[in-house]
JSON list of C-alpha atoms in Angstrom, two decimals:
[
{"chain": "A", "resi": 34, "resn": "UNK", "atom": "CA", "xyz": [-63.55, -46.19, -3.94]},
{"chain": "A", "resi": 35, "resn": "UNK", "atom": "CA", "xyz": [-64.94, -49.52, -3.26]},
{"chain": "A", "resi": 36, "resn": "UNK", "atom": "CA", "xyz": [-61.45, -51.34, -2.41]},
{"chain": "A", "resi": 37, "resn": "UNK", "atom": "CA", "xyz": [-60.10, -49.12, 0.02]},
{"chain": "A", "resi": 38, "resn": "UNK", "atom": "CA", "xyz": [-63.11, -49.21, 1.93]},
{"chain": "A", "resi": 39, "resn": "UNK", "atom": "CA", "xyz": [-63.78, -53.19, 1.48]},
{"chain": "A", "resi": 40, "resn": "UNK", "atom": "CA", "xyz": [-59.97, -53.47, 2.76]},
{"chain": "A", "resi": 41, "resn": "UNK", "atom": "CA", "xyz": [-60.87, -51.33, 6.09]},
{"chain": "A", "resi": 42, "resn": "UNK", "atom": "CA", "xyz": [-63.20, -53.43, 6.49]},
{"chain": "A", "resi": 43, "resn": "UNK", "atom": "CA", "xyz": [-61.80, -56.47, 6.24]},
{"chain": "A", "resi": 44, "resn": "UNK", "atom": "CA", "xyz": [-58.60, -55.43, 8.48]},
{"chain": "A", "resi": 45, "resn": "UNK", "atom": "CA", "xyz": [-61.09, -54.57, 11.03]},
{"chain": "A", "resi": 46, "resn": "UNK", "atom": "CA", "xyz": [-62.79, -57.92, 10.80]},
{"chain": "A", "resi": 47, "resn": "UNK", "atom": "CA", "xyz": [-59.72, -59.38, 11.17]},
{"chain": "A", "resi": 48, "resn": "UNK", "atom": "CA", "xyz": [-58.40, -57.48, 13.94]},
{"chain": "A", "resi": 49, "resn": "UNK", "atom": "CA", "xyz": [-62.14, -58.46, 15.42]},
{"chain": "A", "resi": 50, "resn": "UNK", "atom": "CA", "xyz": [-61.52, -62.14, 14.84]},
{"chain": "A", "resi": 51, "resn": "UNK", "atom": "CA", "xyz": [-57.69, -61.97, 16.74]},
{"chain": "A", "resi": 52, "resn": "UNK", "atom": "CA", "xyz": [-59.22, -59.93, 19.53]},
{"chain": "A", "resi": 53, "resn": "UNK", "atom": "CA", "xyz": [-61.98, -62.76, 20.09]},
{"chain": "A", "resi": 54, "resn": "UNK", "atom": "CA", "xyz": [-59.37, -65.72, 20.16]},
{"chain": "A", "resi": 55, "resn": "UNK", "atom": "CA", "xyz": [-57.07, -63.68, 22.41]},
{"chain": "A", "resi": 56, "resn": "UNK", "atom": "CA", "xyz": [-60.19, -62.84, 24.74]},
{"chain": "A", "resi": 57, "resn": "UNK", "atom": "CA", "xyz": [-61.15, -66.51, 24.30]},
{"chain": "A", "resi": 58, "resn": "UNK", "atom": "CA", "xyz": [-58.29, -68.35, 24.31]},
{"chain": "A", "resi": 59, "resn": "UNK", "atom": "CA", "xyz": [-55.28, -65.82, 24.73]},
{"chain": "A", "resi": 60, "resn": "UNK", "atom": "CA", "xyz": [-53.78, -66.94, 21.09]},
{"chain": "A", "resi": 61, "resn": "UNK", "atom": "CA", "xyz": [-54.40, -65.06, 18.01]},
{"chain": "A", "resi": 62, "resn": "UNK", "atom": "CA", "xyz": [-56.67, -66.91, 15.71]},
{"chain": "A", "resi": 63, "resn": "UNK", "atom": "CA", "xyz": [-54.90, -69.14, 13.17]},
{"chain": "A", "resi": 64, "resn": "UNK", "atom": "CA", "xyz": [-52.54, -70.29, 16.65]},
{"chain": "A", "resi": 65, "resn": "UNK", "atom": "CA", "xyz": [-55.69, -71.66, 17.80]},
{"chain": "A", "resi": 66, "resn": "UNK", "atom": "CA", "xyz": [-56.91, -75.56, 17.85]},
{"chain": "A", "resi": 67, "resn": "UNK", "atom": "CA", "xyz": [-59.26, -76.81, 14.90]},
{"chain": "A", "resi": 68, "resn": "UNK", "atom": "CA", "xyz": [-61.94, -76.71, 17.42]},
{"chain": "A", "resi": 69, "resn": "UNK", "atom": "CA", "xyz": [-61.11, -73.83, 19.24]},
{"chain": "A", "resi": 70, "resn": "UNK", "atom": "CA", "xyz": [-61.31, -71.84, 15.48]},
{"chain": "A", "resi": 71, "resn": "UNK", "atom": "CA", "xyz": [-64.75, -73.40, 15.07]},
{"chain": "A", "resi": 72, "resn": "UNK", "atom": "CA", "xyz": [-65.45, -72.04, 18.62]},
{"chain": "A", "resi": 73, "resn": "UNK", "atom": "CA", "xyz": [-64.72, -68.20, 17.66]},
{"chain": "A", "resi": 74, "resn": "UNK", "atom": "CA", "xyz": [-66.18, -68.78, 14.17]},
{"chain": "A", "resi": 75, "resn": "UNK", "atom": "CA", "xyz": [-69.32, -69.42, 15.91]},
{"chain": "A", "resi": 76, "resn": "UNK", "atom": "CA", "xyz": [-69.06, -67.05, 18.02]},
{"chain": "A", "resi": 77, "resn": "UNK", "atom": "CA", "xyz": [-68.62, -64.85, 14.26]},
{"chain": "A", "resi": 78, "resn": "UNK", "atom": "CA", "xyz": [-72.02, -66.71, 13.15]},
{"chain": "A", "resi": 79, "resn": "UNK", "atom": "CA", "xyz": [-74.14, -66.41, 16.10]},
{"chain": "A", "resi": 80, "resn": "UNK", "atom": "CA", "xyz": [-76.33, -63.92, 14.92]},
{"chain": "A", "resi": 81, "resn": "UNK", "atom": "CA", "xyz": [-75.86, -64.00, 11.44]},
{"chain": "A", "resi": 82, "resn": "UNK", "atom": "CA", "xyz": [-79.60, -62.45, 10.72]},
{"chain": "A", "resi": 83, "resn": "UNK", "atom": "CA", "xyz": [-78.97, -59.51, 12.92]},
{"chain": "A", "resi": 84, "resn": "UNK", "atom": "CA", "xyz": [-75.28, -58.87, 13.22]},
{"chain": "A", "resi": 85, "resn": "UNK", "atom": "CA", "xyz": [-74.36, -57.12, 16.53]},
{"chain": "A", "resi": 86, "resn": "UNK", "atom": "CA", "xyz": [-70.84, -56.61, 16.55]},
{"chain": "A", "resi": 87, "resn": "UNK", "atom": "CA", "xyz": [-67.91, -56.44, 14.34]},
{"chain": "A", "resi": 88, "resn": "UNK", "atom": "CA", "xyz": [-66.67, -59.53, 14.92]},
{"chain": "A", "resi": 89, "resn": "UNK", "atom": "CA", "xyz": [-70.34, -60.96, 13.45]},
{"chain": "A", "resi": 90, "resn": "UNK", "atom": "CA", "xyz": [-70.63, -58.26, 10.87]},
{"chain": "A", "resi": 91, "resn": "UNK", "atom": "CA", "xyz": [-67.13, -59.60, 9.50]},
{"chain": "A", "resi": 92, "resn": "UNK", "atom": "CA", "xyz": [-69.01, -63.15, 9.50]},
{"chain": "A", "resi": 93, "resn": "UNK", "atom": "CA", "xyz": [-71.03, -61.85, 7.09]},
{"chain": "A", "resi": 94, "resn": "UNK", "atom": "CA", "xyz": [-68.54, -60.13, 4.84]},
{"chain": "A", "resi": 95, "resn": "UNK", "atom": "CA", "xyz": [-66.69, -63.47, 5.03]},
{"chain": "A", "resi": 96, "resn": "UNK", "atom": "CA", "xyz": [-69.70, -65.54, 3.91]},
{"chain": "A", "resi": 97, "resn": "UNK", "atom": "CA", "xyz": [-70.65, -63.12, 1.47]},
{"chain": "A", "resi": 98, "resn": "UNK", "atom": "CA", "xyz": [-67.36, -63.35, -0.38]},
{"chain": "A", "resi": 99, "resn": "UNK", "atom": "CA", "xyz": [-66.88, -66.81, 0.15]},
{"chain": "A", "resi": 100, "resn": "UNK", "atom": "CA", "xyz": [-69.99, -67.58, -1.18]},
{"chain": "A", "resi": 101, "resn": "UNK", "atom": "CA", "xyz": [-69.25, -65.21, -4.40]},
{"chain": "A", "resi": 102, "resn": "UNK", "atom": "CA", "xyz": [-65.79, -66.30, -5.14]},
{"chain": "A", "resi": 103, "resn": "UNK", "atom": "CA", "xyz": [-67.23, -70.14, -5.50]},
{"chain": "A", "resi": 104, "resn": "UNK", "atom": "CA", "xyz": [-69.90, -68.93, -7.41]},
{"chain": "A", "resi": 105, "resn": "UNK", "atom": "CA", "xyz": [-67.37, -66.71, -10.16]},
{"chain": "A", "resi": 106, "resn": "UNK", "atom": "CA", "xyz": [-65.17, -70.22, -9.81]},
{"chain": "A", "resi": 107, "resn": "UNK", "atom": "CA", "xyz": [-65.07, -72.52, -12.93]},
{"chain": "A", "resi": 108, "resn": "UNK", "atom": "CA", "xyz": [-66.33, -75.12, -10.42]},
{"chain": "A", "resi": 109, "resn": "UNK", "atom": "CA", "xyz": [-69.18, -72.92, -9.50]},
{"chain": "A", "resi": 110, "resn": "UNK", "atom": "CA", "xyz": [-70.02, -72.34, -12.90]},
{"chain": "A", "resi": 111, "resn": "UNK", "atom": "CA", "xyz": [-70.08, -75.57, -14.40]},
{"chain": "A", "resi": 112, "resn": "UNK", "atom": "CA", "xyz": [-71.60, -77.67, -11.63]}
]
């Protein structure tokens, strides 16, 4: 089924974002500064066209959804 796997996924991507800011800045991601966040997001973003990694593929799924869930909003739908 489609939400088991979409939930893998997105613990992975997770998991890939923690393991970045740890690496990074030895913090798991939402113990991070504004600006250190922004620093491992675009790390997450950096090749966005080609995603190499887990950590970018997760960008995508991120952006993806993101981008859906403002679209399916009542804001998205009426502005």
């Amino acid at each position: 089924h489609y939400l088991p796997a979409f939930k893998q996924q997105f613990l992975e991507g997770l998991a890939a974002v923690d393991a970045e800011s740890q690496s990074r800045f030895g913090h798991p991601f939402p113990q991070l500064s504004l600006s250190q966040q922004s620093a491992v997001v675009a790390a997450m973003a950096k090749n966005e066209t080609a995603p190499t990694n887990a950590l970018e593929r997760f960008f995508e799924v991120l952006k993806f959804h993101t981008v859906e869930g403002y679209r399916l909003s009542h804001i998205g739908q009426t502005e």
